[in-house]
mmCIF file of C-alpha atoms in Angstrom:
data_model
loop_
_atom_site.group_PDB
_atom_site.id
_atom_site.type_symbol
_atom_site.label_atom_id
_atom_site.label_comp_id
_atom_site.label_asym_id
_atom_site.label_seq_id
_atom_site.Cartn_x
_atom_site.Cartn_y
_atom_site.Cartn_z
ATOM 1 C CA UNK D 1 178.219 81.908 104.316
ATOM 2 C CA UNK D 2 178.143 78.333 102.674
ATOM 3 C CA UNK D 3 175.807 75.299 103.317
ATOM 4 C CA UNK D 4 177.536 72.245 102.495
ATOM 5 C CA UNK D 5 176.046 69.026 101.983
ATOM 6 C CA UNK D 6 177.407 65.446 103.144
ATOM 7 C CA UNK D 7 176.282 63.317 100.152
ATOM 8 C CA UNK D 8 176.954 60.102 102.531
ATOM 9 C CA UNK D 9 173.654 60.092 103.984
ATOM 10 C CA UNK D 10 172.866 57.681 107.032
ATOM 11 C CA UNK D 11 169.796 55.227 107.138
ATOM 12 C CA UNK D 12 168.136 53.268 109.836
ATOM 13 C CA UNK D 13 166.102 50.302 108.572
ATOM 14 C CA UNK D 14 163.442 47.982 110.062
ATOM 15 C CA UNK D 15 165.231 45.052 110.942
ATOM 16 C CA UNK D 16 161.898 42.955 110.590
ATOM 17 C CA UNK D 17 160.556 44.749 106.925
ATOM 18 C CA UNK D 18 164.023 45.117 105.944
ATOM 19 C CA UNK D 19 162.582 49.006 104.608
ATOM 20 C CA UNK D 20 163.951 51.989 105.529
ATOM 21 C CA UNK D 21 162.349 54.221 108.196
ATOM 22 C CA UNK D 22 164.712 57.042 108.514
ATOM 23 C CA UNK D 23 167.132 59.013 106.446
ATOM 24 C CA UNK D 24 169.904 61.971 107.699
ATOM 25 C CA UNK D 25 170.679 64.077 105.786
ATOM 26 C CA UNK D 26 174.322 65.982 106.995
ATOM 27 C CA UNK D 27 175.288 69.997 106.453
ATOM 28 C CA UNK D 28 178.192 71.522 107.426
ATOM 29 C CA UNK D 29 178.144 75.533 107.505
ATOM 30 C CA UNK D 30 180.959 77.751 107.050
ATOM 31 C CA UNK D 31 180.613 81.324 107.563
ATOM 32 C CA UNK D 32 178.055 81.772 110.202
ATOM 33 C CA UNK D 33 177.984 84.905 112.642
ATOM 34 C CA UNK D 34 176.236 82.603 114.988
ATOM 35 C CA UNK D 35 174.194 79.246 115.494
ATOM 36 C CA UNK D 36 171.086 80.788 114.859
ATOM 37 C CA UNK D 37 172.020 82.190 111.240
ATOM 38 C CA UNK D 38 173.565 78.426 109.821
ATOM 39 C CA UNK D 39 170.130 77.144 111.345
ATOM 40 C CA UNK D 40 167.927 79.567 109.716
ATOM 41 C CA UNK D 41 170.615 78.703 106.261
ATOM 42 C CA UNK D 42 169.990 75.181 106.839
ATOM 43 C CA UNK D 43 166.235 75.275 107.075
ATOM 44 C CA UNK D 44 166.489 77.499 103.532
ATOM 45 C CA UNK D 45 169.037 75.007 101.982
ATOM 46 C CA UNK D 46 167.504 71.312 102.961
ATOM 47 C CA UNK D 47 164.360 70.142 101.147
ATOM 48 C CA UNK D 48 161.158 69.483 102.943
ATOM 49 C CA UNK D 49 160.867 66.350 100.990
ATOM 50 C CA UNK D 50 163.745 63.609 100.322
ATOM 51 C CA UNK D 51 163.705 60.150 99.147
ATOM 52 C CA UNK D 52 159.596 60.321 99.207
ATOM 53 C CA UNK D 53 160.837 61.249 102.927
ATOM 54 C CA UNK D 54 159.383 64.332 104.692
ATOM 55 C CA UNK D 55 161.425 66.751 106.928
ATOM 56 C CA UNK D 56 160.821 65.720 110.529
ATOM 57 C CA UNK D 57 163.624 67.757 112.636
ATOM 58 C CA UNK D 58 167.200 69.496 112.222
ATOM 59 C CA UNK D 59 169.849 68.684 114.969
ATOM 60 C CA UNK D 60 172.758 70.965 115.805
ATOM 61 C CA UNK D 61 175.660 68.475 116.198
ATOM 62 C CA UNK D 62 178.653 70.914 117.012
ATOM 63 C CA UNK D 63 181.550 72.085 115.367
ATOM 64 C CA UNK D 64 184.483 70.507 113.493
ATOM 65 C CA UNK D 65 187.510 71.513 112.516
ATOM 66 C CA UNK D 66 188.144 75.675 110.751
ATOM 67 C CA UNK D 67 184.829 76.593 112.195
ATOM 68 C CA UNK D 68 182.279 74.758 110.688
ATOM 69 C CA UNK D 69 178.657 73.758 112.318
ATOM 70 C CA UNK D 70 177.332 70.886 111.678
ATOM 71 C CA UNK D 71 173.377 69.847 111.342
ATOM 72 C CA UNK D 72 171.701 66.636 110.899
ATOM 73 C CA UNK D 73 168.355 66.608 108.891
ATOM 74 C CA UNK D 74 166.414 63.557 109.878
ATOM 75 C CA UNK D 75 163.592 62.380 107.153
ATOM 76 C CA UNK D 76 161.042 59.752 107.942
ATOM 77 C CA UNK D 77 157.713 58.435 106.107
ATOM 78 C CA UNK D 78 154.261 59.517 106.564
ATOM 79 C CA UNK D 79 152.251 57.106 109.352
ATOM 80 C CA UNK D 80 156.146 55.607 110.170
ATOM 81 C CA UNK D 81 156.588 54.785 113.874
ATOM 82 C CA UNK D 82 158.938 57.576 114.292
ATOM 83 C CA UNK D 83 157.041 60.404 112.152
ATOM 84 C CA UNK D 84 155.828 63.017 114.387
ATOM 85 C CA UNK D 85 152.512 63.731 113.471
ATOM 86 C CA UNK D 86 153.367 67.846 113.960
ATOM 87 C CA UNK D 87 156.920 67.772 113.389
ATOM 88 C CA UNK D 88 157.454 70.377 115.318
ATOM 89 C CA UNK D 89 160.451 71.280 118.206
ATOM 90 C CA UNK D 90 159.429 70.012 121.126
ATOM 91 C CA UNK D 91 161.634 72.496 123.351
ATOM 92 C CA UNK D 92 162.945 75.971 122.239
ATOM 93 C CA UNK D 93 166.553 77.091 121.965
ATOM 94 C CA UNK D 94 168.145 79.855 124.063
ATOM 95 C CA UNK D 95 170.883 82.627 122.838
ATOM 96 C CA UNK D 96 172.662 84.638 125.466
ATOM 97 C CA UNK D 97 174.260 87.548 125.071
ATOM 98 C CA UNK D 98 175.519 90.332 128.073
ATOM 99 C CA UNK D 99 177.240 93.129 126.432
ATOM 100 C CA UNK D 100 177.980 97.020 127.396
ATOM 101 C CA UNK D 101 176.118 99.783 127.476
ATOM 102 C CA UNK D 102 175.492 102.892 129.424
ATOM 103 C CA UNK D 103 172.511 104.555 132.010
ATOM 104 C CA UNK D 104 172.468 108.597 132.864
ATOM 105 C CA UNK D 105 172.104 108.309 136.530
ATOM 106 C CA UNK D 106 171.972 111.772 138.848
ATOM 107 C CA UNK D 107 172.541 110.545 142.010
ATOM 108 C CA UNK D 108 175.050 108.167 143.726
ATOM 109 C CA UNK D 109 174.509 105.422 146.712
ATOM 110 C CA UNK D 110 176.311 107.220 149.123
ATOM 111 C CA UNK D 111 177.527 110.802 149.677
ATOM 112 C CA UNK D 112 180.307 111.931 147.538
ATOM 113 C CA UNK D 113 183.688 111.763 148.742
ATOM 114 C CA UNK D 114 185.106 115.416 149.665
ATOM 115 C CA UNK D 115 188.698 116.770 147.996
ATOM 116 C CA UNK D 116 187.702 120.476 148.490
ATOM 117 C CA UNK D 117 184.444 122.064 149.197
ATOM 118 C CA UNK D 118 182.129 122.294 152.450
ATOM 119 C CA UNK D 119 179.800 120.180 151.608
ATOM 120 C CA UNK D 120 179.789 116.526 152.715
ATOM 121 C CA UNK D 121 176.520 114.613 152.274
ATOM 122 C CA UNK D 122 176.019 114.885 148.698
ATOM 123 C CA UNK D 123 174.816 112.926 146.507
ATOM 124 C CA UNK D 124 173.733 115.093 143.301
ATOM 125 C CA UNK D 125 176.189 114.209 140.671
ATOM 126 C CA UNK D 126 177.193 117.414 139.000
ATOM 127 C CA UNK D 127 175.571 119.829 140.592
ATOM 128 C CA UNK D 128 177.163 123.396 139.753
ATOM 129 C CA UNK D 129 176.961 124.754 143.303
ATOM 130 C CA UNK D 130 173.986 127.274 142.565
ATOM 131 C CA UNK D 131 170.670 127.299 144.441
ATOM 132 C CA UNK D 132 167.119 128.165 143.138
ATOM 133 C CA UNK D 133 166.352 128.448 139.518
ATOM 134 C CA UNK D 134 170.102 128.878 138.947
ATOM 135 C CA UNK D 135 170.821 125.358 140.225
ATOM 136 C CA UNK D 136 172.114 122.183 137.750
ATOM 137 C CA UNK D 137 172.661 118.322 138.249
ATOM 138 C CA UNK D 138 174.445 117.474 135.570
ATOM 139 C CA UNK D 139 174.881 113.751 136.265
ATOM 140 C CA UNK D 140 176.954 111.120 134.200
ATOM 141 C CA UNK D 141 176.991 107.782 132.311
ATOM 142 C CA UNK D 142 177.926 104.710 133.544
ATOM 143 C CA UNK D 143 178.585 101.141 132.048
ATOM 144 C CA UNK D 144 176.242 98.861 132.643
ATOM 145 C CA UNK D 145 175.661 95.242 130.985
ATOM 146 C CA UNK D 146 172.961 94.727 128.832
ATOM 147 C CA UNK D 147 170.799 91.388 128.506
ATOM 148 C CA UNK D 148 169.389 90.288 125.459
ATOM 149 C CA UNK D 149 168.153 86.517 125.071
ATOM 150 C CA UNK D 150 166.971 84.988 122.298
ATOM 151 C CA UNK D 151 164.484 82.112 121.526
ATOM 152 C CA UNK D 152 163.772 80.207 118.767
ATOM 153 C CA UNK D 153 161.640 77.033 118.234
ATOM 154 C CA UNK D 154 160.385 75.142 114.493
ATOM 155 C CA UNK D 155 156.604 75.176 113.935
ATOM 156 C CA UNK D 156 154.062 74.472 111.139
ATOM 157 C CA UNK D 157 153.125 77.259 108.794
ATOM 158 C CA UNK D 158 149.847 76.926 109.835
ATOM 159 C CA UNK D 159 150.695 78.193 113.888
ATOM 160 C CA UNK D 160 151.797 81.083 112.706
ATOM 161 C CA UNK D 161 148.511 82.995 111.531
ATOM 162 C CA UNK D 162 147.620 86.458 111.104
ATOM 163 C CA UNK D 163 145.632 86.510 113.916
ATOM 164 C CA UNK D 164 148.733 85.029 115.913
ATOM 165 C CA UNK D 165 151.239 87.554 114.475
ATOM 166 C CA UNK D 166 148.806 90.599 115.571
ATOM 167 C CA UNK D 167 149.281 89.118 119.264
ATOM 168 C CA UNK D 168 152.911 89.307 118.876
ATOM 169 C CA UNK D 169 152.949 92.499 117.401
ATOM 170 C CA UNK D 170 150.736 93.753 120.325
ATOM 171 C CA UNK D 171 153.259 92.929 122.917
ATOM 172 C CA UNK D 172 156.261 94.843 121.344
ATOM 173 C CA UNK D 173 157.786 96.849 124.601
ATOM 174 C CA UNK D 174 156.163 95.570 126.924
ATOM 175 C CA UNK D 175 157.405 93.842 129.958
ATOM 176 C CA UNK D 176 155.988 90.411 131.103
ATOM 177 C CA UNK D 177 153.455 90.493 133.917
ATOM 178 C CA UNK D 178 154.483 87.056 135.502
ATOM 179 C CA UNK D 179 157.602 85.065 135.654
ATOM 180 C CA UNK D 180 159.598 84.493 132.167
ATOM 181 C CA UNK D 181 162.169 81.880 131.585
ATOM 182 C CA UNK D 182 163.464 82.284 135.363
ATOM 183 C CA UNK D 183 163.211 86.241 135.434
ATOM 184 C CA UNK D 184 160.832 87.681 137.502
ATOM 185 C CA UNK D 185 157.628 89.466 136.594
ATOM 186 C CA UNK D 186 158.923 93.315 135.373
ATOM 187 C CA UNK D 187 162.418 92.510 134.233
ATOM 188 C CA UNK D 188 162.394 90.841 130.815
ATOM 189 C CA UNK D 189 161.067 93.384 127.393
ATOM 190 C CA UNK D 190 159.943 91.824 124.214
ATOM 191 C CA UNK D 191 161.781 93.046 121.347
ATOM 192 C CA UNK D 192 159.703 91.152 118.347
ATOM 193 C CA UNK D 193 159.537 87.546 116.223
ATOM 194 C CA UNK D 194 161.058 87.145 113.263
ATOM 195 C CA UNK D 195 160.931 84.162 110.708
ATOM 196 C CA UNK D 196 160.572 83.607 106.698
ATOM 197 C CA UNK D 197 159.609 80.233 104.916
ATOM 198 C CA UNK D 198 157.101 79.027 102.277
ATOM 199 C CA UNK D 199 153.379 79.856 102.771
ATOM 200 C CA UNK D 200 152.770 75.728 102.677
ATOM 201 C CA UNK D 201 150.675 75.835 105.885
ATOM 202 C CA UNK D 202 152.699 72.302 105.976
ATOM 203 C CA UNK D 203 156.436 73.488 105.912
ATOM 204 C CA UNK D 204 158.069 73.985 109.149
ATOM 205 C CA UNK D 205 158.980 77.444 109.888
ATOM 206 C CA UNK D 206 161.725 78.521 112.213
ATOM 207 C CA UNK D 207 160.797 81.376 114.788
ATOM 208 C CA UNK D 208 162.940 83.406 116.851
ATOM 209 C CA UNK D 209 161.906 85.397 119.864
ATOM 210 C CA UNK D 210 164.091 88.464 121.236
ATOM 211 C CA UNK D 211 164.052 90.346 124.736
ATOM 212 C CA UNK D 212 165.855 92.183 126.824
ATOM 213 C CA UNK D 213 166.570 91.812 130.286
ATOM 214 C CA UNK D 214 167.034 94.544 133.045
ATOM 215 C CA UNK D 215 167.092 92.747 136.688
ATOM 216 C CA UNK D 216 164.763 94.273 139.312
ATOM 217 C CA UNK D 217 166.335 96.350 142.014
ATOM 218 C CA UNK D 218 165.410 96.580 145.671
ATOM 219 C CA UNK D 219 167.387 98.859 148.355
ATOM 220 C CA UNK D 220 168.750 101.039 146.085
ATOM 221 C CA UNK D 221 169.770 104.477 147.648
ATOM 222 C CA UNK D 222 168.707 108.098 146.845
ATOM 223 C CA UNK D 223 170.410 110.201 149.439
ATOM 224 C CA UNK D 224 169.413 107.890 152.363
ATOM 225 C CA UNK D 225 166.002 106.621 151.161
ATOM 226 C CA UNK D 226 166.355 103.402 149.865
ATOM 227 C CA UNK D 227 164.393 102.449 146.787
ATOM 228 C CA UNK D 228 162.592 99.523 145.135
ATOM 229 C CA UNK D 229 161.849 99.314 141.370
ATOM 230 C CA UNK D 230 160.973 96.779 138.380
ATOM 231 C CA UNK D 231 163.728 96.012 136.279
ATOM 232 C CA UNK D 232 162.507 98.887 132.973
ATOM 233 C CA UNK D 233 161.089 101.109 135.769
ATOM 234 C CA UNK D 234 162.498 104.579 135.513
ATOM 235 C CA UNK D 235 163.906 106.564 138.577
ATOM 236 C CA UNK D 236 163.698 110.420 138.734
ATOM 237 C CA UNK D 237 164.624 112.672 141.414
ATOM 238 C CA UNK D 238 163.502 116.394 142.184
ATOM 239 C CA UNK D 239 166.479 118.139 144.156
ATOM 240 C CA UNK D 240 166.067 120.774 146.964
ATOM 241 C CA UNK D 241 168.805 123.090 148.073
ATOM 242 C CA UNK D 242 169.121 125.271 151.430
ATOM 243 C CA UNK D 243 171.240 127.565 152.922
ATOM 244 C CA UNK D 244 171.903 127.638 156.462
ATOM 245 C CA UNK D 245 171.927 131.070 157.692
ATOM 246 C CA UNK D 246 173.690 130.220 160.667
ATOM 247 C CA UNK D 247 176.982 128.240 158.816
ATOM 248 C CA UNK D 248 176.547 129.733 155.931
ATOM 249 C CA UNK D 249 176.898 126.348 154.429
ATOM 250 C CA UNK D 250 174.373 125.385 151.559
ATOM 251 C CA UNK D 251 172.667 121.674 151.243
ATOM 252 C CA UNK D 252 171.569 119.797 148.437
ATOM 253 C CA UNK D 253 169.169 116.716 149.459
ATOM 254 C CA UNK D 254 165.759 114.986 147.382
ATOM 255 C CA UNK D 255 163.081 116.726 147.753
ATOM 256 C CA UNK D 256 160.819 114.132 145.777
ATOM 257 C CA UNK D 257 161.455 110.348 144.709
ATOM 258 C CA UNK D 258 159.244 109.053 142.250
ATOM 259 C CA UNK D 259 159.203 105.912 140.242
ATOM 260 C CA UNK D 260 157.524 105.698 136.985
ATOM 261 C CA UNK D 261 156.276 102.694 135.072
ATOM 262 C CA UNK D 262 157.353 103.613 131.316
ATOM 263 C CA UNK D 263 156.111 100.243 129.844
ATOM 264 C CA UNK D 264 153.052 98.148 130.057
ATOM 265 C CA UNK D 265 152.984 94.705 131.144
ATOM 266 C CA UNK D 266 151.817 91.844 128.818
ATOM 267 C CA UNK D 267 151.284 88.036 129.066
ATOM 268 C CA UNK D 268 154.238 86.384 127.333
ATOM 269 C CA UNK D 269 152.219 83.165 127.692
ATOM 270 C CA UNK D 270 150.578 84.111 124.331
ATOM 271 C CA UNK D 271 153.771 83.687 122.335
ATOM 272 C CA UNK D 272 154.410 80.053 122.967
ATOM 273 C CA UNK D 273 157.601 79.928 123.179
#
């Protein structure tokens, strides 16, 4: 990956002081896997200081021809009308990302349909035909898309304390306990922060935030008892099989449903994002 800079910088001046308030600086990347790696390359290429200027923001400004991203670094002066006295992003980014993966499930919505057997109402997946101890539910995988999102916002040095990053730290698998970013409470799992940068409780520091997401479900079926769970709530069924002495015929049905809560909530609040 290259940073390249624009030496042609761009300056807005006071028309009444005839001084300069503002200077951009221009970078075009070239080898970025994404937007959030030539930002993060950015942040590590431009200097905090320019010009006797000091870093106020970095703009994404899109992409030009063969693939590059392009960034604008604005500069202003200390106690200048524009100079933000935190210089910090005032709204986070988002990165969205839905790709495959697979769930074990042991049961199906509705009975199975028959080729050759005499049973017709089941809805074990893989069961080997056995009762008692001898009897086996195999199951199978599935697709299913997976959610991640991630988040990333520019702060001082300074936010990010020790005492902050244990907070973070402590919410690592859990699930949010009230509405996130338009999911509901249960269905969005923080996967850790990540950022590097200079100590300078000054410098500004970009942070990214990751989760997954795994929408709640509600009427779900497990033979013919529907089912409500959270979105990381786990499902497990405990089979019974009879035999009717009368048809000879054998049935397979849930004997017990249970839904188990497999991580604990937190309050996402804390992480500011």
């Amino acid at each position: 990956m290259k940073v390249i800079r624009d030496e042609n910088g761009r300056e807005r001046i006071n028309a009444a002081t005839q001084e300069t308030e503002e200077y951009e600086l221009r970078y075009l990347v070239d080898g970025a896997n994404n937007r959030d790696e030539a930002f993060t390359a950015v942040l590590r290429e431009a200097p905090v200081w320019h010009k006797g200027m000091y870093r106020q923001s970095v703009s994404f400004d899109g992409y030009e021809g063969d693939g590059f991203l392009t960034f604008s670094v604005s500069y202003v002066y200390r106690g200048s009308s524009a100079f933000s006295d935190s210089g910090e992003s005032r709204e986070s980014t988002i990165s969205f990302d839905c790709s495959g993966g697979t769930k074990h499930i042991t049961h199906s919505t509705e009975p199975a349909r028959m080729i050759k057997g005499d049973q017709e109402e089941i809805t074990a997946i893989g069961w080997n035909g056995k009762t008692g101890a001898d009897m086996e539910i195999t199951g199978v995988d599935i697709p299913v898309g997976v959610i991640r999102e991630s988040y990333t916002r520019i702060v001082k040095m300074s936010r990010l304390s020790t005492a902050y990053r244990r907070k973070v730290a402590a919410l690592f698998g859990k699930v949010n306990n009230a509405s996130f970013k338009g999911w509901e409470a249960g269905e969005v799992m923080f996967l850790g922060m990540s950022f590097n940068g200079s100590l300078d409780s000054q410098t500004l520091i970009q942070v990214t935030y990751n989760f997954q997401i795994q929408p709640n479900e509600t009427g779900i079926k497990v033979g013919n008892v529907p089912v409500t769970k959270k979105g990381f709530e786990y499902v497990w069924v405990y089979w019974k099989s009879e035999a009717d002495v009368t048809s000879l015929k054998t049935s397979i049905a849930p004997d017990g449903i249970y839904v188990s809560k497999v991580a604990e909530a937190g309050d996402f609040g804390v992480l500011g994002v």
